[in-house]
mmCIF file of C-alpha atoms in Angstrom:
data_model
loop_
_atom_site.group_PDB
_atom_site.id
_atom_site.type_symbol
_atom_site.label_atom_id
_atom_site.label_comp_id
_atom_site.label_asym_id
_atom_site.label_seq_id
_atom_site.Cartn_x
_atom_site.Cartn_y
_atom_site.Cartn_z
ATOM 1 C CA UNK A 1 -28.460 -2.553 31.643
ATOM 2 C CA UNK A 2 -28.916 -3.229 27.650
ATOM 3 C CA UNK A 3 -25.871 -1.446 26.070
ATOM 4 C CA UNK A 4 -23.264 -2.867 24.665
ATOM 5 C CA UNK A 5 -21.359 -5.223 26.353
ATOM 6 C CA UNK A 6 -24.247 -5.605 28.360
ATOM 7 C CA UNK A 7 -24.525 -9.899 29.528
ATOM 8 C CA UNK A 8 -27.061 -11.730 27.508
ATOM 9 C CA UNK A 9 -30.195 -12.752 29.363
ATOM 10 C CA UNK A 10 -29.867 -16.039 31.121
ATOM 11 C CA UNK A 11 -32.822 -17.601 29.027
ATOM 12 C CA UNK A 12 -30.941 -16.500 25.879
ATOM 13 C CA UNK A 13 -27.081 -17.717 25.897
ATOM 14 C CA UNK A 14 -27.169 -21.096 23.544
ATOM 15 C CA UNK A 15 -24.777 -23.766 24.005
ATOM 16 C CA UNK A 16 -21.360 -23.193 21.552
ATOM 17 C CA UNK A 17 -23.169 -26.417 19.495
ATOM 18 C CA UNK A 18 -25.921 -24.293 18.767
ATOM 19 C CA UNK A 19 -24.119 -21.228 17.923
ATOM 20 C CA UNK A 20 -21.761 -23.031 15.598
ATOM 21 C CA UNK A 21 -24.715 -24.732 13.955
ATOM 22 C CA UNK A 22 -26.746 -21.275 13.662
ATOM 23 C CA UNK A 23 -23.581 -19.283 12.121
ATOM 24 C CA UNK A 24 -21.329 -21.426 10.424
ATOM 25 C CA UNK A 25 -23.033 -22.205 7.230
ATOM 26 C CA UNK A 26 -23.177 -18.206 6.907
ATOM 27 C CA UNK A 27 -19.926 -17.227 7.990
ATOM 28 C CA UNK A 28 -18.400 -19.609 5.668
ATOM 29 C CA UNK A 29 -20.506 -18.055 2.603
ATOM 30 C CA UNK A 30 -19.518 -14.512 3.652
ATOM 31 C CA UNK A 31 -15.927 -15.298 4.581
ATOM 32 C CA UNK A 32 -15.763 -17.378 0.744
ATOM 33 C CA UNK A 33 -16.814 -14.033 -0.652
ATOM 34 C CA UNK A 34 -13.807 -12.264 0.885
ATOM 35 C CA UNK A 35 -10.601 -15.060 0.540
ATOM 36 C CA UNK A 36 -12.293 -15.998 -3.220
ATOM 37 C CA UNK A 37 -10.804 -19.187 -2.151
ATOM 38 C CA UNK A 38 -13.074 -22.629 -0.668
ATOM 39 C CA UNK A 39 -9.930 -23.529 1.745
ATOM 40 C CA UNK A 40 -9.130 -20.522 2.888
ATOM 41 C CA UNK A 41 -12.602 -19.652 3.704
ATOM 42 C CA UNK A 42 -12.593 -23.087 5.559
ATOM 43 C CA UNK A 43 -9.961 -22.604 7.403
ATOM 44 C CA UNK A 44 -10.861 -19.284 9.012
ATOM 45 C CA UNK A 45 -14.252 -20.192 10.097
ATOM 46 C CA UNK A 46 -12.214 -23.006 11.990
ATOM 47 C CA UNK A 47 -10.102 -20.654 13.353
ATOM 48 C CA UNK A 48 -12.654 -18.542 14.519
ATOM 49 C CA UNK A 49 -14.842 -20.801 15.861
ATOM 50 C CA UNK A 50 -11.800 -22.531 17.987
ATOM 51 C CA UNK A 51 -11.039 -18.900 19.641
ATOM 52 C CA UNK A 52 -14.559 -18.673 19.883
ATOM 53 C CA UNK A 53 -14.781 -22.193 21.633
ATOM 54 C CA UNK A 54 -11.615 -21.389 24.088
ATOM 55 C CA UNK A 55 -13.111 -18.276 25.541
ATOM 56 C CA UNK A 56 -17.083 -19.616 24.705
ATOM 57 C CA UNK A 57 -17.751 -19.094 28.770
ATOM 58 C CA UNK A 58 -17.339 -15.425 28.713
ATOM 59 C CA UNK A 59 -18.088 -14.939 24.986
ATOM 60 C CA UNK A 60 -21.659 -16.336 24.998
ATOM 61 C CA UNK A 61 -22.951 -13.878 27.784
ATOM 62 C CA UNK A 62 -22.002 -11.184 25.696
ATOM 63 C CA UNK A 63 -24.724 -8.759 23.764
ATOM 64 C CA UNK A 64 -23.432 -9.904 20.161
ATOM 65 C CA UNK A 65 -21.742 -12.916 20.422
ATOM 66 C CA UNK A 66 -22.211 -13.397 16.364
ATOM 67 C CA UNK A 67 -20.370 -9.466 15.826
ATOM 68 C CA UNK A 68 -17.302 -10.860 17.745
ATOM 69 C CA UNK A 69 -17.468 -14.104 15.862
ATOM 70 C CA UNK A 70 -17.183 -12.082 12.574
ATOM 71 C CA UNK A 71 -14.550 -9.537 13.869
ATOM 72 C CA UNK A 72 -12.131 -12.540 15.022
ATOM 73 C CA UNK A 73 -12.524 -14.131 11.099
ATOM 74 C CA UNK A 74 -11.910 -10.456 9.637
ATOM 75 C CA UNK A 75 -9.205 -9.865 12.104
ATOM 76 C CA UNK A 76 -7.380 -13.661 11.575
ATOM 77 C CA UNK A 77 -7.994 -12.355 7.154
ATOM 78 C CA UNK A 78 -6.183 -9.605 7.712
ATOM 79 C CA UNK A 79 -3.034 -11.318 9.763
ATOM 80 C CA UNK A 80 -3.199 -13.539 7.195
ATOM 81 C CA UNK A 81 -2.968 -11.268 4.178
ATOM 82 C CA UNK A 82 -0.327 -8.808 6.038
ATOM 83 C CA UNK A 83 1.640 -11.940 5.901
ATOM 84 C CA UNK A 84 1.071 -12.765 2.273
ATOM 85 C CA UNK A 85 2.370 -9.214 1.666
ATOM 86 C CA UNK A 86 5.169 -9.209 3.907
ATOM 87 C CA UNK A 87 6.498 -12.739 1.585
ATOM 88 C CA UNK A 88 5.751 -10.352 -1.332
ATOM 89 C CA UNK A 89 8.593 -7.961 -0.224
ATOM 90 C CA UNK A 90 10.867 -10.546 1.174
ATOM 91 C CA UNK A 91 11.387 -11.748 -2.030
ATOM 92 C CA UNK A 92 11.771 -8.584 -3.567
ATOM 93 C CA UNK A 93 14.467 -7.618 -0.854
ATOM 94 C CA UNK A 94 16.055 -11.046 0.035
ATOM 95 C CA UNK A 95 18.266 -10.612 3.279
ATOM 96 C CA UNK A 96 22.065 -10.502 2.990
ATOM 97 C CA UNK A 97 23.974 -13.337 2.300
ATOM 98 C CA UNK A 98 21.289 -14.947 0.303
ATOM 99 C CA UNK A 99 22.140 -17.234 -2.428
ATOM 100 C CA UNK A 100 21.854 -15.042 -5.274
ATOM 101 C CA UNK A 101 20.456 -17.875 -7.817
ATOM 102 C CA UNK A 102 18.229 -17.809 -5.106
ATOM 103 C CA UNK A 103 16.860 -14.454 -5.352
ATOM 104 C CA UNK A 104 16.509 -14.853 -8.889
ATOM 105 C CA UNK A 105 14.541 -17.524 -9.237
ATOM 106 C CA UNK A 106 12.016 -15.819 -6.011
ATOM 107 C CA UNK A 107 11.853 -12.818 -8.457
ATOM 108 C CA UNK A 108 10.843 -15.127 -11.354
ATOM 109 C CA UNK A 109 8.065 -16.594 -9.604
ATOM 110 C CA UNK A 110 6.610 -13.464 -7.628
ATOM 111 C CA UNK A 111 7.307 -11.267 -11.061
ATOM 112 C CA UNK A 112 5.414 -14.287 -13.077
ATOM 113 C CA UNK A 113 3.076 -14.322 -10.643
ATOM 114 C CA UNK A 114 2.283 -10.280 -10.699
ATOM 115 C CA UNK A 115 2.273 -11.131 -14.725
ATOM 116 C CA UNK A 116 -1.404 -12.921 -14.209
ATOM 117 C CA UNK A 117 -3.157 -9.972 -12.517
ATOM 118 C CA UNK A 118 -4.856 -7.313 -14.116
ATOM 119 C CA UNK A 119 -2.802 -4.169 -14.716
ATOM 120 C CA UNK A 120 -5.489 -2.266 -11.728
ATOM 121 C CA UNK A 121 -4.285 -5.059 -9.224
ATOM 122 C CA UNK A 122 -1.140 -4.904 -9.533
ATOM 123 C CA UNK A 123 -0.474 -1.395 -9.832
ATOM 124 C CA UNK A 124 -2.791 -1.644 -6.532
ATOM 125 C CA UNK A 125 -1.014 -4.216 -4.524
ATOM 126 C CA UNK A 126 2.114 -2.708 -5.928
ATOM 127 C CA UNK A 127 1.624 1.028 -4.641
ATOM 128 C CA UNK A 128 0.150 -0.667 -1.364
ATOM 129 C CA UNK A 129 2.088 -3.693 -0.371
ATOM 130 C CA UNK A 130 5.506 -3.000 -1.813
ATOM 131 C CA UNK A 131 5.736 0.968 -1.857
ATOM 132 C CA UNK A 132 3.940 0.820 2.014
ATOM 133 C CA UNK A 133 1.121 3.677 0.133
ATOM 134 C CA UNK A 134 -2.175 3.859 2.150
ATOM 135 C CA UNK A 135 -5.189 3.479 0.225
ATOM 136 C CA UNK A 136 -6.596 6.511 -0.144
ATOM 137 C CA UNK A 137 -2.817 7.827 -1.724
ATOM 138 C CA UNK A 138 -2.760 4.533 -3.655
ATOM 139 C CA UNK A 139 -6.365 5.106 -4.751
ATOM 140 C CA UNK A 140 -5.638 9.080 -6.057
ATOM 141 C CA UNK A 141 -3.087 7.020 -8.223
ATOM 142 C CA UNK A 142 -5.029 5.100 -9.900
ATOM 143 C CA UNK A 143 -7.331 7.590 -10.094
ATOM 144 C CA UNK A 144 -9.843 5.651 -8.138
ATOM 145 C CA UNK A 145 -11.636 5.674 -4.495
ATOM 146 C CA UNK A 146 -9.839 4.624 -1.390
ATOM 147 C CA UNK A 147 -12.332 1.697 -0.995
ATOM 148 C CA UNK A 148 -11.242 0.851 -4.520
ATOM 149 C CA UNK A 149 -7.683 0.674 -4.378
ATOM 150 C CA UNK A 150 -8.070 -1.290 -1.016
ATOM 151 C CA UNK A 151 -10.367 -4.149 -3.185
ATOM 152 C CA UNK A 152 -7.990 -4.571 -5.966
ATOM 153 C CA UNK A 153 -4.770 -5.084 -3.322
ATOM 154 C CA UNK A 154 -6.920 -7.599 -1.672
ATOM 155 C CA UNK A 155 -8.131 -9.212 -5.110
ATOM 156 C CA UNK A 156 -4.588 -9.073 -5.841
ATOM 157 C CA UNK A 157 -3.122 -10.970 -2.576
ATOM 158 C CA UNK A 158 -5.889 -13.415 -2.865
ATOM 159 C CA UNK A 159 -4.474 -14.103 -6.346
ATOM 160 C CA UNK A 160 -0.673 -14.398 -5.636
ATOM 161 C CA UNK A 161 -1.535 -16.518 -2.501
ATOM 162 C CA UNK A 162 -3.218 -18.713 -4.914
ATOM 163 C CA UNK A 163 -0.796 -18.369 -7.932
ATOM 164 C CA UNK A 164 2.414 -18.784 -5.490
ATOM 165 C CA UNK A 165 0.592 -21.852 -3.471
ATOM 166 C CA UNK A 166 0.200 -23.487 -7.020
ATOM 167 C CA UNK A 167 3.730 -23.630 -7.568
ATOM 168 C CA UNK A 168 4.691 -24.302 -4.218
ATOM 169 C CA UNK A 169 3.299 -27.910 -4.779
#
């Protein structure tokens, strides 16, 4: 049986040491190209590679042990920015009872921090992250593709994450 899913030949499932020395230089590079940020990038190869490590017994008998090593980063990205957007709306819509000063000053710094992005992002991560817009109606917009208006939201939370993590410190 060679399908998908199918176990590795015996002769062909390397030790986690060898995997992580095989992929990680190249998961980093690719995962750098998607965060536009050296830590982040770090950080989810790490993670990766430890839920890669905890389950590495059942993971390295599998057929593509390298496509489920890339669809844990993407998938641990993507948690990662859906979090970034939900602090986006949080402090747009602070809770009840907030301190009101509070709010203010969250607007300031998210509404400064919108102020460095390029009109397309914004009005991308806008339309997507705050109005809840899929792509492709966020994309007809802008007048743009789907695939387009998905790239500037993510350029965009990349951005704020970076902006807001600045003056965080």
């Amino acid at each position: 049986m060679d399908g998908p899913g199918a176990p590795a030949p015996v002769s062909a499932v390397r030790s986690f040491d060898e995997f992580f020395a095989a992929e990680s230089e190249t998961l980093y590079r690719r995962m750098r190209i998607v965060t536009r940020d050296h830590h982040e990038a770090e950080e989810l190869v790490q993670d990766a590679f430890l839920a890669m490590y905890e389950r590495w017994d059942r993971i390295a008998t599998i057929a593509d042990p390298v496509g489920y090593l890339y669809r844990t980063a993407f998938n641990l990205w993507k948690r990662r920015s859906r979090r970034a957007a939900r602090a986006i709306r949080q402090a747009f819509t602070p809770p009840p009872g907030t301190d009101d000063f509070e709010a203010v000053d969250a607007r300031t710094v998210v509404g400064e921090a919108l102020g460095h992005l390029t009109p397309r992002q914004r009005a991308a991560v806008v339309l997507t992250d705050l109005v809840g817009l899929p792509s492709e109606e966020a994309g007809e917009i802008l007048g743009v593709r789907a695939v387009t208006a998905r790239v500037l939201a993510s350029q965009a939370r990349a951005a704020l994450r970076e902006r807001l993590e600045d003056t965080d410190g």
